[in-house]
Coordinates of C-alpha atoms in Angstrom, one line a residue:
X48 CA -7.5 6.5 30.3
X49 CA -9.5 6.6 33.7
X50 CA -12.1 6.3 31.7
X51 CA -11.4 3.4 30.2
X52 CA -10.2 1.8 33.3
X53 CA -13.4 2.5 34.8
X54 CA -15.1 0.7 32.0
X55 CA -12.5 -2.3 32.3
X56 CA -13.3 -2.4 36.2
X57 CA -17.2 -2.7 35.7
X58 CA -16.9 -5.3 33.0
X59 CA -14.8 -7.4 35.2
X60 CA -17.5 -7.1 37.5
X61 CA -20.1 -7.8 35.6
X62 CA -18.4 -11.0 34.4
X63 CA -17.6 -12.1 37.7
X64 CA -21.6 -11.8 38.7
X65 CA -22.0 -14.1 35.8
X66 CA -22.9 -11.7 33.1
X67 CA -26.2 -11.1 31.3
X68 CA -24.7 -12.4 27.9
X69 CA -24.0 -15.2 29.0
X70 CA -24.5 -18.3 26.2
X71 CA -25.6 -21.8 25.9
X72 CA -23.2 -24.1 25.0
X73 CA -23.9 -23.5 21.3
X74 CA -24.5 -19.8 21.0
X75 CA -21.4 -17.2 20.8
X76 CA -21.2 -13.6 20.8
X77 CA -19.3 -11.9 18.4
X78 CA -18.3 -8.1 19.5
X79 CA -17.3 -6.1 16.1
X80 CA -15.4 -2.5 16.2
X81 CA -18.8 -0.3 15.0
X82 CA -22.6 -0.5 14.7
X83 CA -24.3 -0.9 11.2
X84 CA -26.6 1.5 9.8
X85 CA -28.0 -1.0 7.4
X86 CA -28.4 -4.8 7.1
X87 CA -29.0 -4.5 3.4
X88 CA -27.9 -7.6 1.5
X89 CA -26.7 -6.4 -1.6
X90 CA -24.9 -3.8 0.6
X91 CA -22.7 -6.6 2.4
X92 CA -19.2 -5.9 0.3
X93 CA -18.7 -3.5 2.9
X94 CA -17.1 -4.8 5.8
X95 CA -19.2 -3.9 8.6
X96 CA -22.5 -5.4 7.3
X97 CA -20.5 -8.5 5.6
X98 CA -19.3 -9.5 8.6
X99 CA -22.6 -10.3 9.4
X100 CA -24.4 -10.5 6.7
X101 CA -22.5 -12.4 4.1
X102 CA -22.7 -15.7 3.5
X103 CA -24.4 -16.2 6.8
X104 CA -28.1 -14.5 5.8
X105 CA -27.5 -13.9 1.9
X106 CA -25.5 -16.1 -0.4
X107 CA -24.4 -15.7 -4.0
X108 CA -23.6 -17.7 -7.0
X109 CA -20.0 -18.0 -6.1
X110 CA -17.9 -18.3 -3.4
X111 CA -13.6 -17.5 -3.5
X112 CA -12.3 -19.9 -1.0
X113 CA -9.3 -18.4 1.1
X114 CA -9.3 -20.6 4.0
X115 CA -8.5 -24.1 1.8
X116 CA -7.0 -22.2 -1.3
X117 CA -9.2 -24.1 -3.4
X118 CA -10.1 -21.0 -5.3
X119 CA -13.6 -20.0 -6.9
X120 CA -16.3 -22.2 -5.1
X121 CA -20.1 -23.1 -5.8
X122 CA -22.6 -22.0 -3.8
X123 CA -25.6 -21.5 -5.2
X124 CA -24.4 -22.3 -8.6
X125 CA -23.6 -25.6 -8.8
X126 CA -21.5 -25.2 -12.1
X127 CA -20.8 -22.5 -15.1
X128 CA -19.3 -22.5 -18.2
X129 CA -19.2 -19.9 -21.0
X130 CA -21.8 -20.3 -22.9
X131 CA -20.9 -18.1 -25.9
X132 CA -18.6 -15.1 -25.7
X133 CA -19.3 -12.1 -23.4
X134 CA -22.5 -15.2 -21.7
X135 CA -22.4 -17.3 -19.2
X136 CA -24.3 -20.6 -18.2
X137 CA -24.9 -20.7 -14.4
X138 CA -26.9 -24.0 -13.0
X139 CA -28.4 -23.2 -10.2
X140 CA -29.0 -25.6 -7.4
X141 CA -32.3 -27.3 -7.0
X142 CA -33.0 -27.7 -2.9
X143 CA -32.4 -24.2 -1.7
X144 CA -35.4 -21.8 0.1
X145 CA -35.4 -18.4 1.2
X146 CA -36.0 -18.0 5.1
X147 CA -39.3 -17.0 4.4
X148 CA -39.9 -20.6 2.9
X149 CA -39.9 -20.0 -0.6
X150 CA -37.9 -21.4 -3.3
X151 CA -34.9 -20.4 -5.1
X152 CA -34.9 -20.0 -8.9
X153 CA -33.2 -18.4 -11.6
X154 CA -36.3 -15.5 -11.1
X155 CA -34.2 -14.7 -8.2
X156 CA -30.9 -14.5 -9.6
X157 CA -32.3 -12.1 -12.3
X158 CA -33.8 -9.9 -9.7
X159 CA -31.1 -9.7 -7.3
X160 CA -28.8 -8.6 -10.2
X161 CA -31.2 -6.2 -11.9
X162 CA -32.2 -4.9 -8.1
X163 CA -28.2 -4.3 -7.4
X164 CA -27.5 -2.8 -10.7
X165 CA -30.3 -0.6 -10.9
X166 CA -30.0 3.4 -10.3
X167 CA -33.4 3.3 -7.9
X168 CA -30.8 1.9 -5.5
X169 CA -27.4 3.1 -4.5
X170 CA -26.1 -0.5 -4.1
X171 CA -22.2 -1.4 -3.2
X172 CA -22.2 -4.1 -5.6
X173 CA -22.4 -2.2 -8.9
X174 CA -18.7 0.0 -8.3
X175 CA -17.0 -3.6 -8.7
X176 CA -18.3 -3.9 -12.2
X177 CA -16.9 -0.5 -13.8
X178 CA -18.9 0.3 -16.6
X179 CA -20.0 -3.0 -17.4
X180 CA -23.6 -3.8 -18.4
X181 CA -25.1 -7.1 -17.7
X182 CA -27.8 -9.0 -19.3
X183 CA -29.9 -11.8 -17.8
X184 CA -32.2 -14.3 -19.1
X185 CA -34.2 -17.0 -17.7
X186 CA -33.7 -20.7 -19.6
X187 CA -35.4 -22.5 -16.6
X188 CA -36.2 -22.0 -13.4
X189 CA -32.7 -23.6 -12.5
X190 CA -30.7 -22.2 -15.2
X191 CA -29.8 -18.8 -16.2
X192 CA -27.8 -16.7 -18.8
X193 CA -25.5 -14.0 -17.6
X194 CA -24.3 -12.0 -20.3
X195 CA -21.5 -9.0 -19.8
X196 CA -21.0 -6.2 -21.9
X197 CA -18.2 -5.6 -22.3
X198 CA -17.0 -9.3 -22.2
X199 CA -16.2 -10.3 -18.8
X200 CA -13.8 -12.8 -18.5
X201 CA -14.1 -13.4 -14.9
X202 CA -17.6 -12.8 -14.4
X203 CA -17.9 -15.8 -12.2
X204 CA -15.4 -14.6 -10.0
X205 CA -17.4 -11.5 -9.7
X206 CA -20.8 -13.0 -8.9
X207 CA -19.1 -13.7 -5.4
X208 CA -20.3 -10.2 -5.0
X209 CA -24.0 -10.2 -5.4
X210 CA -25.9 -11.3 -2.7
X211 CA -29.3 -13.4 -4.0
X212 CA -32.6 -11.8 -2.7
X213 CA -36.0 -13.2 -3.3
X214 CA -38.0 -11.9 -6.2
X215 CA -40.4 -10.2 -4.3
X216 CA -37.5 -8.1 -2.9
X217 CA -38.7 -4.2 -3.7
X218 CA -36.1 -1.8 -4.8
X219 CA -35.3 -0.1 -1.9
X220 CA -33.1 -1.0 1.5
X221 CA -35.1 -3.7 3.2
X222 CA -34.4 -3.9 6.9
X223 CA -35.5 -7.2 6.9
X224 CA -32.9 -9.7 4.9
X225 CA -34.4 -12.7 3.5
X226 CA -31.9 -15.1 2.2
X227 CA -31.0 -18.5 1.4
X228 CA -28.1 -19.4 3.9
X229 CA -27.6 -20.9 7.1
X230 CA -29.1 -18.1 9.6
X231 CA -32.1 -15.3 9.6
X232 CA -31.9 -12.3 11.1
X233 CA -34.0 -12.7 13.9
X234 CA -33.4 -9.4 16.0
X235 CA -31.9 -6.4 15.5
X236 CA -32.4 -3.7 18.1
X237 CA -30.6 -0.6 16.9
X238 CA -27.6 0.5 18.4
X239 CA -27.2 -2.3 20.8
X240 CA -27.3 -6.1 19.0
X241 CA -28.3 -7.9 16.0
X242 CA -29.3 -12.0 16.3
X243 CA -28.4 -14.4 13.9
X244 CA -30.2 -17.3 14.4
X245 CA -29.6 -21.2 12.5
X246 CA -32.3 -22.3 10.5
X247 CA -33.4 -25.8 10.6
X248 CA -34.6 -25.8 6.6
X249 CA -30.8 -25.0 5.0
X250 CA -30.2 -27.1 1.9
X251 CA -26.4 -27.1 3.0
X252 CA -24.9 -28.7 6.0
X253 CA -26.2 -27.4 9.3
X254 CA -23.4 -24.9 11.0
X255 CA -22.9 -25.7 14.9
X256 CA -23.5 -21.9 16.1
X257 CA -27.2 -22.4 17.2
X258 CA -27.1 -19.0 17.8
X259 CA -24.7 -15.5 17.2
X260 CA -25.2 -12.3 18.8
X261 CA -23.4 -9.4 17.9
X262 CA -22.6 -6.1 20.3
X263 CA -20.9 -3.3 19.2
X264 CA -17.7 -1.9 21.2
X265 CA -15.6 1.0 19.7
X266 CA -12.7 0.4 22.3
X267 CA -10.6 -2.7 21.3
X268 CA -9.7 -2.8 24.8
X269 CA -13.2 -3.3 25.6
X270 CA -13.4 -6.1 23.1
X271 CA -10.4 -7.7 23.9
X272 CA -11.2 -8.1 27.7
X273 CA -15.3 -8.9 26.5
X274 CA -13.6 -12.2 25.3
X275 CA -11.1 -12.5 28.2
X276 CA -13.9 -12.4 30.8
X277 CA -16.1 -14.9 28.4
X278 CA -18.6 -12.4 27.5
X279 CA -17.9 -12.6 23.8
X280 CA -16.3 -15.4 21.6
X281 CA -14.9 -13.4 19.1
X282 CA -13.7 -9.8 18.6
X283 CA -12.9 -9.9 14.8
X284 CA -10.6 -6.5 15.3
X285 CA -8.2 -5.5 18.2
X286 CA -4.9 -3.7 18.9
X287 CA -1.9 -4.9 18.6
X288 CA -1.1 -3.5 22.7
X289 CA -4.3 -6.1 23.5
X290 CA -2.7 -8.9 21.4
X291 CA -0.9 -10.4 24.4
X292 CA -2.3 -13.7 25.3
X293 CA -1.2 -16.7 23.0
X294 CA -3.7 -18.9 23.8
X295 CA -6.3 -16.1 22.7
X296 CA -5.2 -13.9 19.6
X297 CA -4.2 -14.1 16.3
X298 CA -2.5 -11.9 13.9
X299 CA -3.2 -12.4 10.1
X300 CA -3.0 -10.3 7.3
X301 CA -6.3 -8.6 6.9
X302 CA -6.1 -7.2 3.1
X303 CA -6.9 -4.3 3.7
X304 CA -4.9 -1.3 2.0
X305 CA -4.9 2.2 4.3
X306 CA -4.8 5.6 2.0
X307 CA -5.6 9.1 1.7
X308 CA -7.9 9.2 -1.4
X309 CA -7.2 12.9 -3.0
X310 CA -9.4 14.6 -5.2
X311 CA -7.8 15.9 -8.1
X312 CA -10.3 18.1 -9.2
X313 CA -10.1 21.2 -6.7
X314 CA -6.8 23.2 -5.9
X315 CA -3.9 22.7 -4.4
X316 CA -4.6 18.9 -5.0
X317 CA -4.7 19.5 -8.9
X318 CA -1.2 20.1 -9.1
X319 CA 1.3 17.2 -9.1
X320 CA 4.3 19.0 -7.3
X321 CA 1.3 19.0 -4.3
X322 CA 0.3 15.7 -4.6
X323 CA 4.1 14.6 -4.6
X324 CA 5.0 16.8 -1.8
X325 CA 1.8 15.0 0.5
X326 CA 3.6 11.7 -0.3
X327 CA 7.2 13.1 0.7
X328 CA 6.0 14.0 4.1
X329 CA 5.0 11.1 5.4
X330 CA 7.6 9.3 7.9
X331 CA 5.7 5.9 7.0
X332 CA 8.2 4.0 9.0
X333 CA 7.9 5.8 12.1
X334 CA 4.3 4.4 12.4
X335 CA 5.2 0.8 11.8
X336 CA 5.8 -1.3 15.2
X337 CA 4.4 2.0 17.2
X338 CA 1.0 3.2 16.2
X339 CA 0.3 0.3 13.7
X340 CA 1.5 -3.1 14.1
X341 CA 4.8 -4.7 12.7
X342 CA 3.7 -6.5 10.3
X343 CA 1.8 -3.9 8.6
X344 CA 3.0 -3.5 5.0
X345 CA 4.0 0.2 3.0
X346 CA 1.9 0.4 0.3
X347 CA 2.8 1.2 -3.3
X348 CA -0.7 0.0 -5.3
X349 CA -4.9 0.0 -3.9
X350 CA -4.2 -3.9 -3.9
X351 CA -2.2 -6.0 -1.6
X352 CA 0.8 -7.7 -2.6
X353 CA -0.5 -11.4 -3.4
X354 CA -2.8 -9.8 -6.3
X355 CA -2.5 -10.5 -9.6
X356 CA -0.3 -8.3 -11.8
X357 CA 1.1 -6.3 -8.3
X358 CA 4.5 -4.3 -9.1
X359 CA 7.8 -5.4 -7.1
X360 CA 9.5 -2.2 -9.5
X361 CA 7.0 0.3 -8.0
X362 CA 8.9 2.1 -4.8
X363 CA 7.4 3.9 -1.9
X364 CA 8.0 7.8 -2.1
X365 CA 10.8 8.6 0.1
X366 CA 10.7 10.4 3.3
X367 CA 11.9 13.8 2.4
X368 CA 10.7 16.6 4.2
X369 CA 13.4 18.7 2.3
X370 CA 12.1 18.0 -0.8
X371 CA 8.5 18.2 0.2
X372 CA 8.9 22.1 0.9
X373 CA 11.0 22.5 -2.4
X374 CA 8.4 21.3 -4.5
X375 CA 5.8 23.5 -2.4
X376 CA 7.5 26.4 -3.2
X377 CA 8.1 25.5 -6.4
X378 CA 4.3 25.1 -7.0
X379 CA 3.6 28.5 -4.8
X380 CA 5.7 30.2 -7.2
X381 CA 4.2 29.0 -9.9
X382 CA 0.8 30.7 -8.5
X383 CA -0.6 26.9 -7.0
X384 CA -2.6 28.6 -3.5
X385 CA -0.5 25.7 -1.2
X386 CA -1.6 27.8 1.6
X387 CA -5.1 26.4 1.2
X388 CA -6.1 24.4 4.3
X389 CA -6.9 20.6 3.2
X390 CA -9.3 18.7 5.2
X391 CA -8.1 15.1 6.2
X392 CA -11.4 12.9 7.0
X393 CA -11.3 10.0 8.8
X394 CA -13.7 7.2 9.7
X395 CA -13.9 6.7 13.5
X396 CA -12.9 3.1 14.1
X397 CA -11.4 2.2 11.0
X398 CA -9.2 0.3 12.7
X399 CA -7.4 0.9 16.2
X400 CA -5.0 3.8 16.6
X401 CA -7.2 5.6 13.8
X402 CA -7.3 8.9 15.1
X403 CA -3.8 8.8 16.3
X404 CA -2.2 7.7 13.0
X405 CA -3.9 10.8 11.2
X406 CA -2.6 12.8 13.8
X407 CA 0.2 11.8 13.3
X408 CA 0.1 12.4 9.6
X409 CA -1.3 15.3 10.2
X410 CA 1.5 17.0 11.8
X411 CA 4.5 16.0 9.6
X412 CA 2.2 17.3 6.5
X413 CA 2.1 20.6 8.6
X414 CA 5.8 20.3 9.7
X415 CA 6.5 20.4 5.4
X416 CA 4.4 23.8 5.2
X417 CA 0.8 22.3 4.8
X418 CA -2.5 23.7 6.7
X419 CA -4.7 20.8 7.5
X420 CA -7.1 20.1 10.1
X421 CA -8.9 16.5 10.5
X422 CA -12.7 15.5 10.5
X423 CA -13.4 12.3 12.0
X424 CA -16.9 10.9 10.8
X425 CA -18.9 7.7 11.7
X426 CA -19.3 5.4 8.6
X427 CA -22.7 6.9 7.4
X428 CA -21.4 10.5 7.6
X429 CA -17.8 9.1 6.2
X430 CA -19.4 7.1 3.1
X431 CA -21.0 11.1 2.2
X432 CA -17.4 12.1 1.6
X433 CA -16.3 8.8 0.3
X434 CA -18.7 8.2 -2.7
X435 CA -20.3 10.1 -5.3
X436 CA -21.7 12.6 -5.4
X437 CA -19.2 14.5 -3.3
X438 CA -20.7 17.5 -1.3
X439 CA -20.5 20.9 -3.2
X440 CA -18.0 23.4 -1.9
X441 CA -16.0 20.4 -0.3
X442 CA -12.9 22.0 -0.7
X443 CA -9.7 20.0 -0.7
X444 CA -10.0 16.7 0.8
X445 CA -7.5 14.1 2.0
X446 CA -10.1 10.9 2.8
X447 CA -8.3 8.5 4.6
X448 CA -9.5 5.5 4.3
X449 CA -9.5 1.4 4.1
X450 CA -10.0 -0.4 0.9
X451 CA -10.1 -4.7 1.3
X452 CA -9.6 -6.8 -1.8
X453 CA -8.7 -10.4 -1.1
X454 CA -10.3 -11.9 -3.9
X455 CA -6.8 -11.9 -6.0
X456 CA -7.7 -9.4 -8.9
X457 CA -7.2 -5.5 -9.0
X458 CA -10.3 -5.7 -11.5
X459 CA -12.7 -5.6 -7.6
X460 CA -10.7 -1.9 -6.9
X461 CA -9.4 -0.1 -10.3
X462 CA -12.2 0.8 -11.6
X463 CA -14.4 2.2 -8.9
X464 CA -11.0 3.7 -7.2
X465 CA -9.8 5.4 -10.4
X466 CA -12.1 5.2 -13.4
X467 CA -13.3 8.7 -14.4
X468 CA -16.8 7.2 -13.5
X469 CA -15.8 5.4 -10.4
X470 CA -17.9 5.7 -7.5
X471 CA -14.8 6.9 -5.6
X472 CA -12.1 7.6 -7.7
X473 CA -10.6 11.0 -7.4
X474 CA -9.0 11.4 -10.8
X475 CA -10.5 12.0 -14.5
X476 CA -7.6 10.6 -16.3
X477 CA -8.7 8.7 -20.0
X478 CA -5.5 7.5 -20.1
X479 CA -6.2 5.5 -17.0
X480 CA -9.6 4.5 -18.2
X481 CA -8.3 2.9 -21.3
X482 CA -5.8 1.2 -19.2
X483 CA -8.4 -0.1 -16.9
X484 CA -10.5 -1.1 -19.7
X485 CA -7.9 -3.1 -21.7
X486 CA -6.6 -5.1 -18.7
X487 CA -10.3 -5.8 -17.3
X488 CA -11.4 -7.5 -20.8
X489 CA -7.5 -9.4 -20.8
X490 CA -7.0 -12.5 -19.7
X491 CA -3.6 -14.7 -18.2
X492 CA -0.5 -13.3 -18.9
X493 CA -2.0 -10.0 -20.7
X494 CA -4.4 -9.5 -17.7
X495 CA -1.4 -9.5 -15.2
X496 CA 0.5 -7.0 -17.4
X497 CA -1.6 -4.4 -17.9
X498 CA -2.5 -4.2 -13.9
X499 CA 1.3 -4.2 -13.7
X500 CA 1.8 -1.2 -16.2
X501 CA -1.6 0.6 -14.3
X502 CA 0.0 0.3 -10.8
X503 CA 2.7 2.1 -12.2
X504 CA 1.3 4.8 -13.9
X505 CA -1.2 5.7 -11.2
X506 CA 1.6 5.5 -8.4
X507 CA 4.8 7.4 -10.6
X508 CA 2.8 9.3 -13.1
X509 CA -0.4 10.2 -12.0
X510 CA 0.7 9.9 -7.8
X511 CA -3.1 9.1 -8.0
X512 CA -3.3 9.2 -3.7
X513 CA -1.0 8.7 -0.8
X514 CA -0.7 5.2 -0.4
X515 CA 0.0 4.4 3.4
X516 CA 0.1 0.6 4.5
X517 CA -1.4 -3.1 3.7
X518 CA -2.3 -3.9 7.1
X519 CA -2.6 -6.5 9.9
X520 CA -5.5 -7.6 11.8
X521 CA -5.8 -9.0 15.4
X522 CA -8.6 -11.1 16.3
X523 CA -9.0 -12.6 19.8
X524 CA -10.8 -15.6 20.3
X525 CA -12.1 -17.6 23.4
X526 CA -10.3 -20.9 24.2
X527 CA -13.8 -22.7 23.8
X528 CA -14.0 -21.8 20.0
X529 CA -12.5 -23.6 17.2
X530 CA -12.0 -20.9 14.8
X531 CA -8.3 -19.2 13.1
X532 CA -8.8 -15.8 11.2
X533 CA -8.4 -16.1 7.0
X534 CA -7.5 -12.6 4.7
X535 CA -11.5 -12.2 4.0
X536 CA -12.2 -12.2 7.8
X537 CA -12.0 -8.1 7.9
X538 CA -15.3 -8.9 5.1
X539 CA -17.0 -11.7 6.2
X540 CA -17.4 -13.8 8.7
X541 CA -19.2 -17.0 8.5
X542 CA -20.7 -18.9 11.3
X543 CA -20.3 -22.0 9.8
X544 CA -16.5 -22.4 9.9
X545 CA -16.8 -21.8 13.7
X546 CA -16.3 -25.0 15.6
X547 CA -16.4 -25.8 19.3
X548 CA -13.7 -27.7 21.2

């Protein structure tokens, strides 16, 4: 706490000296929870490169509108339409370039999606697609043929995920982005900033950031008081405890779904009794309104509750620490080594209060008879535990962990969360796989239903994980900027909704 005090103290200071950072009328600073280790385009579905990457440097096909509710969006697909069952027609539009100067064509879409899919690159992009196979081919240089195997009825919905790279993109992480929207990257010095700067040549209409700059703080009090001193313009994620100025914050429901992911594969965690006896433990209430904020949400399904086919008949585990040691002993007797101590990994600033929440967790799993420790990583050395391959000799894991969807369809989490296959499922169930399958080729009322009947099996049959909370974000933002946070800020922040006043 001195520490931090300290920290507040020179801050102040520096503000009040007229700080270094300070911007021209045009240019903000955004100041964001934790550094990226990669600027990687078709890497931007995960939050901390989206936020500034997506939409900003690299487009797609598609856009899901949150802020207007006007649904699935163009972008650089002017229009679609099925084409023939399993294809679809995307027509492209005609005046975009690439940073670099050179124009967009359908050679680009087919690259971008090849260069995603491909297993020379461990993109993000591929775990949203299951097991689907897609197919691409050229009809002009502004038209192109998407076809999905299986048939994919929302395939346009899904393009909102692959970022569009030039052709000449190699297969490997570029550090370098080239893309078609509204910014380039113009500087990144590692560690410390990355600059986004507005490009004069953007087919679209020209945002009025000149110019964003983004710092990395992991203390949200840090963040909070950047913005208060007018040192930043926007700190996408604080605490609830810095939320305390009208005029500056916002609370908004952030998507995002907190769990423990548990691998089913290695003991205790094979045995249902255990995996029922984690849920038990867990006082969820007593973190709501103290450690996380009121609003925040107890979670029965991977999805939050405005998504398609989402359960109202599913109910949260009770909080039975009684019964949690009954069904432990009942699993010890049955030769289950309970005594085994399980790992809980973290992701050092998930979200504020991180560490305390799993500590938290931590104990009233131990006060039930557990033996747990917890491992707090920073995102590169988390996403080792999070996605395939898992380490050998891992041992039992509880990952704890965020997971955003707030594109409206459980088809972006089920598969890579639970599919035998998926990236970061940790279950091998084909009853779930058929499930998966059958409601990902459905459509309408059918497609609502079976995400209905999957929530269900994977949270009473299965007990798949320990689902904690849908959450709540806080964003502060200075007085000067025109700007309220959506669901899909957590993901992506785009310069061009920013306004000034």
């Amino acid at each position: 706490m001195k520490g931090k005090r300290l920290l507040l103290g020179l801050m102040m200071t520096a503000s009040a000296a007229a700080s270094a950072w300070a911007q021209e009328a045009k240019d903000i600073t955004v100041v964001l929870d934790e550094e990226v280790d990669l600027v990687e385009p078709c890497m931007a579905t995960r939050s901390n490169i989206g936020r500034i990457i997506l939409q900003n440097v690299s487009e797609t096909l598609t856009e899901l509108d949150v802020r207007n509710n006007k649904g699935l969006m163009p972008r650089l697909a002017e229009s679609w339409e099925e084409a023939s069952p399993g294809t679809w027609r995307f027509h492209l539009r005609k005046d975009a370039k690439f940073s670099d100067g050179s124009a967009f064509d359908a050679g680009d879409v087919k690259h971008s999606i090849e260069r995603a899919m491909s297993d020379k690159i461990s993109c993000e992009s591929p775990r949203y697609f299951g097991d689907t196979k897609l197919e691409t081919k050229v009809v002009d240089d502004n038209t192109i043929d998407i076809t999905a195997t299986p048939a994919q009825p929302i395939l346009p919905l899904l393009m909102t995920l692959v970022t569009i790279v030039p052709a000449e993109t190699p297969i490997e992480f570029t550090r370098e982005p080239i893309g078609t929207g509204p910014y380039k990257l113009t500087e990144w010095k590692a560690g410390q900033s990355i600059t986004l700067t507005r490009r004069d040549d953007y087919w679209g209409t020209a945002p009025e950031v000149t110019k964003a700059t983004y710092v990395f703080r992991a203390d949200p009090s840090v963040r909070a008081a950047m913005v208060a001193a007018g040192e930043a313009d926007i700190a996408p994620l604080i605490s609830e405890l810095d939320a305390n100025d009208a005029e500056m914050d916002f609370s908004y429901p952030n998507s995002e779904t907190f769990y423990m992911r548990l691998d089913h594969s290695i003991p205790p965690l094979n045995d249902k009794r255990v995996r029922q006896a984690l849920n038990m433990a867990l006082d969820r209430d007593a973190f709501i309104g103290t450690l996380l904020p009121k609003g925040a949400i107890k979670a029965t399904a991977i999805v939050p509750p405005t998504t398609l086919g989402w359960n109202p008949d599913v109910k949260v585990a009770p909080y039975d620490p009684e019964g949690a040691k009954k069904l432990l002993a009942e699993a010890k007797a049955d030769g289950v080594p309970v005594e085994t101590p399980i790992t809980i990994v973290g992701r050092t600033n998930n979200f504020p209060n991180v560490v305390e929440v799993l500590e938290a967790a931590q104990q009233m799993f131990e006060e039930v008879g557990f033996k747990t420790k917890l491992q707090m990583y920073e995102v590169a050395e988390f996403e080792k535990q999070y996605s395939k391959p898992y380490p050998e000799g891992r041992g039992p894991l509880l990952v704890a962990a965020q997971h955003d969807n707030a594109r409206g369809d459980p088809v972006f989490s089920m598969y890579f969360k639970y599919d035998s296959n998926g990236r970061q499922s940790g279950i091998a169930n084909p009853e779930v796989d058929k499930m998966i399958a059958e409601a990902t080729a459905a459509t309408g009322e059918k497609r609502a239903a079976g995400w209905k009947k999957l929530i269900a099996y994977l949270h009473d049959d299965v007990v798949a994980d320990v689902l904690l909370f849908h959450m709540v974000g806080f964003a502060r933002v200075n007085p000067r900027i025109d700007f309220t946070p959506t669901i899909a800020t957590n993901s992506q922040l785009q310069l061009s909704e920013i306004r000034f006043k």
